[in-house]
Amino acid sequence: MVALAYLEAYQATGNEWYATVAQETLDFAIEEMRDRSGAFISAIDADTEGEEGGYYLWSFEELERTLNESELVVAKGVWGVSSKGNMPDEVTGEPSGRNVLYRPRPLSDVAEELEMDDSELSERMEHLRSRLLSLRNERTHPMKDDKVLTDWNGLMIAACARASSVLGSDRYLSIAEEAVEALLSHVYDGGHLLHRYRGSTAGIRGKLEDYAYLSWGLFELYEASFNTKHLELSRELVDYAIDHFFDEGNGGFYLTDEHDETPLVRQKEIYDGALPSGNSVMTYLLSLFAALDERSGYGARASDQIRAFSRHIERSPTAFTFFLCGIDLHHGPIAEVRLVGDDVSSFISALRGAYVPHAVVTVKSSRSNEVSIERLVPSMADIKPTDQTPRAYVCIDTTCQE
């Protein structure tokens, strides 16, 4: 969610700092939290040899032994390291003498202070990071929880797919694709999802968040790759959730499906915390699919969601931040951008270079699986590639303009 937030902030502002934070966040997860199959594991232990966060902390003496005088000046400016430490003692709150390498201010400010060009400072900083990373890798590594969870992988797939679009990175697209393949081979049998696997053992019936988050990840992956199979499976997961989790009497999705034998009473989770609730993400997805197929009934389901929880949202809107995103998307207007032709790369580049939060892009070419895309987006049946000229149609509600 952090990476997604920074990617959207970068799109909205053009501030390269936001792109850097998103990229470094994803790169850490990719380097430290992928298993051999390509999926993402659950967690890295905070403690190392009895010290919380110790793996990532540096004493000033360590830095002095490792860096020369000019390098230490850069480290002080960029990361704010000092002999007192920038990490307070967790019990007393007093200076601990330990430093965490983070950037408390813009690199351009540090470059001006050190009388360097931004590019020179960036190059020197990356050199220092590489050296310190090599040294850190010699330490005792923290333990890892190597379970693979379907819901959390769905979020990582969404973040990597969005990064591939926003940052123009084929690497992130490949990583998202690999995570999908690894996940589906373990937790999906063509019908329902399982919640987790470790090694070759999978189990626990999928909860609402598993369907919602993975469907979102697949939708983002379609928008990054325009491979129709991702859009198709994203919709299948939404349909399964409607059939097996939705409360037809009162609205809203239950946390568990009707086959789950664990709870005495089926509950609904609606509040957004560090992660959005399954109901919030489903509202968002229903609004997206309603834009692609207005005759599908998804829009009515989204309205049911909003009515079911409106009283709670009005009372405490800050507890429903992602649900509010779904409401905003539902009320729109959503711009459905239909690209037609064998080479629409120029249109895609233009769209990805702009911040258009309420746009859904679909692609149809003579080489694409037209039956599949027309089934998912029925209005595409009315558009035929007639020549070699790529075309773009922007549709809002029922009005389209080329």
CSV table of C-alpha atoms in Angstrom, one decimal:
chain,number,residue,atom,x,y,z
A,1,MET,CA,0.0,0.0,0.0
A,2,VAL,CA,2.9,2.3,0.7
A,3,ALA,CA,4.3,1.8,-2.8
A,4,LEU,CA,0.9,2.3,-4.4
A,5,ALA,CA,0.4,5.6,-2.5
A,6,TYR,CA,3.8,6.9,-3.6
A,7,LEU,CA,3.3,5.9,-7.2
A,8,GLU,CA,0.0,7.8,-7.3
A,9,ALA,CA,1.6,10.8,-5.6
A,10,TYR,CA,4.3,10.7,-8.3
A,11,GLN,CA,1.8,10.6,-11.0
A,12,ALA,CA,-0.2,13.5,-9.5
A,13,THR,CA,2.8,15.7,-8.8
A,14,GLY,CA,5.7,14.6,-11.0
A,15,ASN,CA,8.0,14.7,-7.9
A,16,GLU,CA,10.8,12.2,-8.6
A,17,TRP,CA,11.3,11.7,-4.8
A,18,TYR,CA,7.9,9.9,-4.6
A,19,ALA,CA,9.0,7.6,-7.5
A,20,THR,CA,12.3,6.8,-5.7
A,21,VAL,CA,10.5,5.9,-2.5
A,22,ALA,CA,8.1,3.6,-4.4
A,23,GLN,CA,10.9,2.0,-6.3
A,24,GLU,CA,13.1,1.4,-3.3
A,25,THR,CA,10.2,0.0,-1.3
A,26,LEU,CA,9.4,-2.5,-4.0
A,27,ASP,CA,13.0,-3.4,-4.6
A,28,PHE,CA,13.5,-4.2,-0.9
A,29,ALA,CA,10.5,-6.6,-1.0
A,30,ILE,CA,11.7,-8.1,-4.2
A,31,GLU,CA,15.2,-8.7,-3.0
A,32,GLU,CA,14.4,-9.8,0.6
A,33,MET,CA,10.9,-11.3,0.4
A,34,ARG,CA,10.5,-13.4,-2.8
A,35,ASP,CA,10.7,-17.2,-2.6
A,36,ARG,CA,12.2,-19.3,-5.3
A,37,SER,CA,8.9,-19.7,-7.0
A,38,GLY,CA,8.5,-16.0,-7.5
A,39,ALA,CA,5.8,-15.3,-4.9
A,40,PHE,CA,6.2,-13.1,-1.9
A,41,ILE,CA,6.6,-14.5,1.7
A,42,SER,CA,4.8,-13.1,4.7
A,43,ALA,CA,7.3,-11.3,6.9
A,44,ILE,CA,10.8,-10.7,8.1
A,45,ASP,CA,11.4,-10.8,11.9
A,46,ALA,CA,12.1,-7.5,13.5
A,47,ASP,CA,14.5,-9.0,16.1
A,48,THR,CA,18.1,-10.1,15.4
A,49,GLU,CA,20.0,-11.7,18.2
A,50,GLY,CA,17.6,-10.3,20.7
A,51,GLU,CA,17.7,-6.7,19.4
A,52,GLU,CA,14.7,-5.2,17.7
A,53,GLY,CA,15.8,-3.7,14.4
A,54,GLY,CA,19.4,-4.4,15.1
A,55,TYR,CA,20.1,-5.8,11.7
A,56,TYR,CA,19.5,-2.4,10.1
A,57,LEU,CA,21.2,-0.2,12.7
A,58,TRP,CA,24.8,1.3,12.7
A,59,SER,CA,27.0,2.7,15.4
A,60,PHE,CA,28.9,5.8,14.4
A,61,GLU,CA,32.1,3.8,15.2
A,62,GLU,CA,31.2,1.2,12.6
A,63,LEU,CA,30.7,4.0,10.0
A,64,GLU,CA,34.0,5.6,10.9
A,65,ARG,CA,35.8,2.4,10.5
A,66,THR,CA,34.2,1.7,7.1
A,67,LEU,CA,34.1,5.1,5.5
A,68,ASN,CA,36.8,7.7,4.8
A,69,GLU,CA,36.4,11.3,5.9
A,70,SER,CA,34.7,12.6,2.7
A,71,GLU,CA,32.4,9.6,2.6
A,72,LEU,CA,31.4,10.2,6.3
A,73,VAL,CA,30.5,13.8,5.4
A,74,VAL,CA,28.1,12.5,2.8
A,75,ALA,CA,26.6,9.9,5.2
A,76,LYS,CA,26.0,12.6,7.8
A,77,GLY,CA,24.3,14.9,5.2
A,78,VAL,CA,22.2,12.3,3.5
A,79,TRP,CA,21.2,10.0,6.4
A,80,GLY,CA,21.6,12.3,9.4
A,81,VAL,CA,24.0,9.9,11.2
A,82,SER,CA,25.8,11.1,14.3
A,83,SER,CA,27.8,9.8,17.3
A,84,LYS,CA,24.6,10.2,19.5
A,85,GLY,CA,22.6,8.3,16.9
A,86,ASN,CA,19.3,9.1,15.2
A,87,MET,CA,17.5,6.2,16.7
A,88,PRO,CA,16.3,6.8,20.3
A,89,ASP,CA,16.4,4.0,22.9
A,90,GLU,CA,13.0,2.2,22.7
A,91,VAL,CA,12.7,2.2,26.5
A,92,THR,CA,14.2,5.5,27.7
A,93,GLY,CA,13.7,7.6,24.6
A,94,GLU,CA,17.3,8.8,25.1
A,95,PRO,CA,19.9,8.8,22.3
A,96,SER,CA,21.1,5.3,21.7
A,97,GLY,CA,24.2,5.8,19.7
A,98,ARG,CA,22.7,3.8,16.9
A,99,ASN,CA,21.8,5.1,13.5
A,100,VAL,CA,19.2,4.0,10.9
A,101,LEU,CA,20.0,5.0,7.3
A,102,TYR,CA,17.1,7.0,6.2
A,103,ARG,CA,16.8,10.3,4.3
A,104,PRO,CA,15.2,13.0,6.5
A,105,ARG,CA,15.4,15.7,3.9
A,106,PRO,CA,15.5,16.1,0.1
A,107,LEU,CA,18.7,15.2,-1.6
A,108,SER,CA,18.8,18.5,-3.4
A,109,ASP,CA,19.1,20.3,-0.1
A,110,VAL,CA,22.0,18.1,0.9
A,111,ALA,CA,23.7,18.6,-2.4
A,112,GLU,CA,23.5,22.4,-2.0
A,113,GLU,CA,24.9,22.2,1.5
A,114,LEU,CA,27.8,20.1,0.4
A,115,GLU,CA,28.3,22.2,-2.8
A,116,MET,CA,27.8,19.2,-5.1
A,117,ASP,CA,25.6,18.6,-8.2
A,118,ASP,CA,22.6,16.4,-7.4
A,119,SER,CA,23.8,13.8,-9.8
A,120,GLU,CA,27.3,13.7,-8.2
A,121,LEU,CA,25.7,13.3,-4.7
A,122,SER,CA,23.3,10.6,-5.9
A,123,GLU,CA,26.2,8.7,-7.4
A,124,ARG,CA,28.3,8.9,-4.3
A,125,MET,CA,25.3,8.0,-2.1
A,126,GLU,CA,24.6,4.9,-4.2
A,127,HIS,CA,28.3,3.8,-3.9
A,128,LEU,CA,28.1,4.1,-0.1
A,129,ARG,CA,24.8,2.2,0.0
A,130,SER,CA,26.4,-0.6,-2.0
A,131,ARG,CA,29.4,-0.8,0.3
A,132,LEU,CA,27.3,-0.7,3.5
A,133,LEU,CA,24.8,-3.3,2.1
A,134,SER,CA,27.7,-5.7,1.5
A,135,LEU,CA,28.9,-5.2,5.0
A,136,ARG,CA,25.4,-5.6,6.4
A,137,ASN,CA,24.9,-8.9,4.6
A,138,GLU,CA,27.8,-10.3,6.7
A,139,ARG,CA,25.6,-9.9,9.8
A,140,THR,CA,23.3,-12.6,11.2
A,141,HIS,CA,20.2,-12.3,9.1
A,142,PRO,CA,16.7,-12.0,10.8
A,143,MET,CA,14.4,-15.0,10.6
A,144,LYS,CA,11.7,-15.0,7.9
A,145,ASP,CA,8.2,-16.3,7.9
A,146,ASP,CA,8.1,-17.9,4.5
A,147,LYS,CA,4.4,-18.6,4.3
A,148,VAL,CA,2.9,-17.3,1.1
A,149,LEU,CA,-0.4,-15.6,1.7
A,150,THR,CA,-2.8,-15.1,-1.2
A,151,ASP,CA,-4.2,-11.7,-0.1
A,152,TRP,CA,-0.8,-10.1,0.6
A,153,ASN,CA,0.5,-11.4,-2.7
A,154,GLY,CA,-2.5,-9.8,-4.5
A,155,LEU,CA,-1.4,-6.4,-3.1
A,156,MET,CA,2.2,-6.9,-4.2
A,157,ILE,CA,1.1,-7.9,-7.6
A,158,ALA,CA,-1.0,-4.7,-7.8
A,159,ALA,CA,1.9,-2.6,-6.7
A,160,CYS,CA,4.4,-4.2,-9.1
A,161,ALA,CA,2.0,-4.0,-12.0
A,162,ARG,CA,1.2,-0.3,-11.2
A,163,ALA,CA,5.0,0.4,-10.9
A,164,SER,CA,5.6,-1.2,-14.3
A,165,SER,CA,3.1,1.2,-15.9
A,166,VAL,CA,4.0,4.4,-14.0
A,167,LEU,CA,7.8,3.9,-14.1
A,168,GLY,CA,8.0,2.2,-17.5
A,169,SER,CA,9.7,-0.9,-16.0
A,170,ASP,CA,9.4,-4.3,-17.7
A,171,ARG,CA,11.2,-5.8,-14.7
A,172,TYR,CA,8.3,-5.0,-12.4
A,173,LEU,CA,5.9,-6.4,-15.0
A,174,SER,CA,7.8,-9.7,-15.1
A,175,ILE,CA,7.9,-9.9,-11.3
A,176,ALA,CA,4.1,-9.4,-11.1
A,177,GLU,CA,3.6,-12.1,-13.8
A,178,GLU,CA,5.8,-14.5,-12.0
A,179,ALA,CA,4.1,-14.0,-8.7
A,180,VAL,CA,0.7,-14.6,-10.3
A,181,GLU,CA,1.9,-17.9,-11.9
A,182,ALA,CA,3.5,-19.1,-8.7
A,183,LEU,CA,0.4,-18.2,-6.6
A,184,LEU,CA,-2.2,-19.7,-8.9
A,185,SER,CA,-0.3,-22.9,-9.3
A,186,HIS,CA,-0.6,-23.5,-5.5
A,187,VAL,CA,-3.8,-21.9,-4.3
A,188,TYR,CA,-6.3,-21.9,-7.3
A,189,ASP,CA,-8.0,-25.0,-8.8
A,190,GLY,CA,-10.1,-23.2,-11.3
A,191,GLY,CA,-12.9,-22.7,-8.7
A,192,HIS,CA,-12.1,-21.4,-5.3
A,193,LEU,CA,-8.9,-19.9,-3.7
A,194,LEU,CA,-6.9,-21.2,-0.7
A,195,HIS,CA,-5.5,-18.6,1.7
A,196,ARG,CA,-1.9,-19.8,2.0
A,197,TYR,CA,0.8,-22.2,1.1
A,198,ARG,CA,4.3,-23.1,2.2
A,199,GLY,CA,6.5,-25.3,0.1
A,200,SER,CA,4.1,-27.7,-1.6
A,201,THR,CA,1.4,-27.6,1.1
A,202,ALA,CA,-1.5,-25.3,0.7
A,203,GLY,CA,-4.6,-24.9,2.9
A,204,ILE,CA,-7.3,-22.8,4.6
A,205,ARG,CA,-10.3,-21.7,2.5
A,206,GLY,CA,-9.9,-18.3,0.9
A,207,LYS,CA,-11.4,-15.4,2.8
A,208,LEU,CA,-12.9,-12.3,1.2
A,209,GLU,CA,-9.6,-10.4,1.2
A,210,ASP,CA,-8.0,-13.2,-0.8
A,211,TYR,CA,-10.5,-12.8,-3.6
A,212,ALA,CA,-10.6,-9.0,-3.4
A,213,TYR,CA,-6.9,-8.3,-3.3
A,214,LEU,CA,-5.9,-10.9,-5.9
A,215,SER,CA,-8.7,-9.7,-8.2
A,216,TRP,CA,-7.3,-6.1,-7.8
A,217,GLY,CA,-3.8,-7.3,-8.5
A,218,LEU,CA,-5.0,-9.1,-11.7
A,219,PHE,CA,-6.9,-6.0,-12.8
A,220,GLU,CA,-3.8,-3.8,-12.4
A,221,LEU,CA,-1.8,-6.5,-14.2
A,222,TYR,CA,-4.2,-6.3,-17.1
A,223,GLU,CA,-3.8,-2.5,-17.2
A,224,ALA,CA,0.0,-3.0,-17.3
A,225,SER,CA,0.2,-5.8,-19.9
A,226,PHE,CA,-3.2,-5.8,-21.7
A,227,ASN,CA,-3.2,-9.6,-21.5
A,228,THR,CA,-6.9,-10.4,-21.5
A,229,LYS,CA,-6.4,-13.6,-19.3
A,230,HIS,CA,-5.7,-11.4,-16.3
A,231,LEU,CA,-8.8,-9.3,-16.8
A,232,GLU,CA,-10.8,-12.5,-17.3
A,233,LEU,CA,-9.6,-14.1,-14.0
A,234,SER,CA,-10.0,-10.9,-12.1
A,235,ARG,CA,-13.7,-10.8,-13.1
A,236,GLU,CA,-14.1,-14.5,-12.3
A,237,LEU,CA,-12.9,-13.9,-8.8
A,238,VAL,CA,-15.3,-11.0,-8.3
A,239,ASP,CA,-18.1,-13.2,-9.6
A,240,TYR,CA,-17.2,-16.0,-7.2
A,241,ALA,CA,-17.2,-13.5,-4.3
A,242,ILE,CA,-20.6,-12.3,-5.3
A,243,ASP,CA,-22.0,-15.8,-5.5
A,244,HIS,CA,-20.4,-17.1,-2.3
A,245,PHE,CA,-19.7,-14.2,0.0
A,246,PHE,CA,-22.4,-11.6,-0.7
A,247,ASP,CA,-25.3,-11.0,1.7
A,248,GLU,CA,-28.3,-10.8,-0.5
A,249,GLY,CA,-30.6,-9.7,2.3
A,250,ASN,CA,-28.7,-6.9,3.8
A,251,GLY,CA,-25.9,-6.1,1.4
A,252,GLY,CA,-22.2,-6.3,1.9
A,253,PHE,CA,-19.8,-9.2,1.7
A,254,TYR,CA,-19.1,-11.7,4.5
A,255,LEU,CA,-15.5,-12.4,5.5
A,256,THR,CA,-16.0,-16.1,4.8
A,257,ASP,CA,-18.0,-18.1,2.2
A,258,GLU,CA,-20.9,-20.3,2.9
A,259,HIS,CA,-18.7,-23.4,3.0
A,260,ASP,CA,-16.4,-22.2,5.8
A,261,GLU,CA,-17.0,-24.2,9.0
A,262,THR,CA,-14.9,-22.1,11.3
A,263,PRO,CA,-17.1,-19.2,12.5
A,264,LEU,CA,-20.2,-19.6,14.5
A,265,VAL,CA,-21.5,-16.4,13.0
A,266,ARG,CA,-20.5,-15.0,9.6
A,267,GLN,CA,-19.0,-11.6,10.1
A,268,LYS,CA,-18.4,-8.6,7.8
A,269,GLU,CA,-15.3,-6.5,8.0
A,270,ILE,CA,-15.7,-3.0,6.8
A,271,TYR,CA,-13.1,-0.7,8.4
A,272,ASP,CA,-10.0,0.3,6.5
A,273,GLY,CA,-6.8,0.2,8.6
A,274,ALA,CA,-3.2,-0.5,7.5
A,275,LEU,CA,-4.9,-2.6,4.8
A,276,PRO,CA,-8.2,-1.9,3.1
A,277,SER,CA,-11.1,-4.1,4.0
A,278,GLY,CA,-12.3,-6.7,1.6
A,279,ASN,CA,-15.6,-4.8,1.3
A,280,SER,CA,-13.8,-1.6,0.3
A,281,VAL,CA,-11.8,-3.3,-2.4
A,282,MET,CA,-14.9,-5.1,-3.7
A,283,THR,CA,-16.7,-1.8,-4.0
A,284,TYR,CA,-13.8,-0.4,-6.0
A,285,LEU,CA,-13.7,-3.5,-8.2
A,286,LEU,CA,-17.4,-3.5,-8.8
A,287,SER,CA,-17.2,0.1,-9.9
A,288,LEU,CA,-14.4,-0.7,-12.4
A,289,PHE,CA,-16.2,-3.7,-13.9
A,290,ALA,CA,-19.4,-1.7,-14.1
A,291,ALA,CA,-17.6,0.8,-16.4
A,292,LEU,CA,-16.4,-2.1,-18.7
A,293,ASP,CA,-19.9,-3.8,-18.9
A,294,GLU,CA,-22.8,-1.6,-17.9
A,295,ARG,CA,-25.3,-4.4,-18.4
A,296,SER,CA,-23.5,-6.8,-16.0
A,297,GLY,CA,-25.2,-5.6,-12.8
A,298,TYR,CA,-21.9,-4.7,-11.1
A,299,GLY,CA,-23.0,-1.1,-10.8
A,300,ALA,CA,-26.1,-2.1,-8.9
A,301,ARG,CA,-23.9,-4.3,-6.6
A,302,ALA,CA,-21.7,-1.3,-5.9
A,303,SER,CA,-24.7,0.7,-5.0
A,304,ASP,CA,-25.8,-2.0,-2.7
A,305,GLN,CA,-22.4,-1.9,-1.0
A,306,ILE,CA,-22.6,1.9,-0.5
A,307,ARG,CA,-26.2,1.7,0.9
A,308,ALA,CA,-25.3,-1.1,3.3
A,309,PHE,CA,-22.5,0.8,4.9
A,310,SER,CA,-23.4,4.4,4.4
A,311,ARG,CA,-24.5,5.0,8.0
A,312,HIS,CA,-21.1,3.8,9.3
A,313,ILE,CA,-19.2,5.8,6.7
A,314,GLU,CA,-21.1,9.0,7.5
A,315,ARG,CA,-20.4,8.6,11.2
A,316,SER,CA,-16.6,7.9,10.8
A,317,PRO,CA,-15.4,8.7,7.3
A,318,THR,CA,-11.7,8.5,8.2
A,319,ALA,CA,-12.1,4.8,9.1
A,320,PHE,CA,-13.3,4.1,5.5
A,321,THR,CA,-10.6,5.8,3.3
A,322,PHE,CA,-10.4,3.1,0.7
A,323,PHE,CA,-14.2,2.6,0.7
A,324,LEU,CA,-14.4,6.3,-0.1
A,325,CYS,CA,-12.2,5.7,-3.1
A,326,GLY,CA,-14.7,3.1,-4.3
A,327,ILE,CA,-17.6,5.5,-3.8
A,328,ASP,CA,-15.7,8.2,-5.7
A,329,LEU,CA,-15.0,5.8,-8.5
A,330,HIS,CA,-18.7,4.6,-8.5
A,331,HIS,CA,-20.0,8.1,-8.9
A,332,GLY,CA,-17.4,8.9,-11.5
A,333,PRO,CA,-17.4,9.9,-14.2
A,334,ILE,CA,-15.1,7.1,-15.3
A,335,ALA,CA,-13.3,7.6,-18.6
A,336,GLU,CA,-13.2,4.3,-20.5
A,337,VAL,CA,-10.3,4.5,-23.0
A,338,ARG,CA,-10.6,2.0,-25.8
A,339,LEU,CA,-7.5,1.6,-27.9
A,340,VAL,CA,-7.9,-0.1,-31.3
A,341,GLY,CA,-5.0,-1.2,-33.6
A,342,ASP,CA,-1.9,-3.3,-33.7
A,343,ASP,CA,0.4,-0.6,-32.5
A,344,VAL,CA,-1.2,1.6,-29.8
A,345,SER,CA,2.1,2.1,-27.8
A,346,SER,CA,2.1,5.9,-28.4
A,347,PHE,CA,-1.4,6.2,-26.9
A,348,ILE,CA,-0.4,4.0,-23.9
A,349,SER,CA,2.7,6.1,-23.3
A,350,ALA,CA,0.7,9.3,-23.3
A,351,LEU,CA,-1.8,7.9,-20.9
A,352,ARG,CA,0.8,6.6,-18.5
A,353,GLY,CA,2.5,10.0,-18.6
A,354,ALA,CA,-0.6,11.7,-17.2
A,355,TYR,CA,-2.5,11.4,-14.0
A,356,VAL,CA,-5.9,10.2,-14.9
A,357,PRO,CA,-7.2,8.4,-11.8
A,358,HIS,CA,-10.7,7.6,-13.2
A,359,ALA,CA,-9.5,6.0,-16.5
A,360,VAL,CA,-9.9,2.4,-17.4
A,361,VAL,CA,-7.9,1.3,-20.5
A,362,THR,CA,-8.8,-1.6,-22.8
A,363,VAL,CA,-7.0,-2.7,-26.0
A,364,LYS,CA,-8.2,-4.5,-29.1
A,365,SER,CA,-6.0,-5.5,-32.0
A,366,SER,CA,-6.2,-7.9,-34.9
A,367,ARG,CA,-3.8,-10.1,-33.0
A,368,SER,CA,-5.7,-10.0,-29.7
A,369,ASN,CA,-8.3,-12.6,-28.5
A,370,GLU,CA,-11.3,-10.6,-29.6
A,371,VAL,CA,-13.9,-13.1,-28.4
A,372,SER,CA,-12.5,-12.8,-24.9
A,373,ILE,CA,-12.2,-9.0,-24.8
A,374,GLU,CA,-15.6,-8.6,-26.3
A,375,ARG,CA,-17.1,-10.9,-23.7
A,376,LEU,CA,-15.5,-8.9,-20.9
A,377,VAL,CA,-16.1,-5.5,-22.6
A,378,PRO,CA,-19.2,-5.9,-24.8
A,379,SER,CA,-19.0,-2.4,-26.2
A,380,MET,CA,-15.7,-3.5,-27.9
A,381,ALA,CA,-17.8,-5.6,-30.3
A,382,ASP,CA,-18.9,-2.4,-32.0
A,383,ILE,CA,-15.3,-1.3,-32.8
A,384,LYS,CA,-13.4,-3.0,-35.6
A,385,PRO,CA,-9.8,-2.4,-36.5
A,386,THR,CA,-10.3,-1.3,-40.2
A,387,ASP,CA,-6.8,-0.3,-41.2
A,388,GLN,CA,-3.2,0.1,-39.9
A,389,THR,CA,-4.0,3.4,-38.2
A,390,PRO,CA,-4.3,3.1,-34.4
A,391,ARG,CA,-7.3,4.8,-32.9
A,392,ALA,CA,-8.3,5.8,-29.4
A,393,TYR,CA,-11.9,6.3,-28.2
A,394,VAL,CA,-12.7,8.0,-24.9
A,395,CYS,CA,-16.1,7.0,-23.6
A,396,ILE,CA,-17.8,8.6,-20.6
A,397,ASP,CA,-21.2,7.1,-19.7
A,398,THR,CA,-22.7,6.3,-23.1
A,399,THR,CA,-20.9,9.0,-25.1
A,400,CYS,CA,-17.7,8.2,-27.0
A,401,GLN,CA,-15.4,10.4,-28.9
A,402,GLU,CA,-12.5,9.5,-31.1
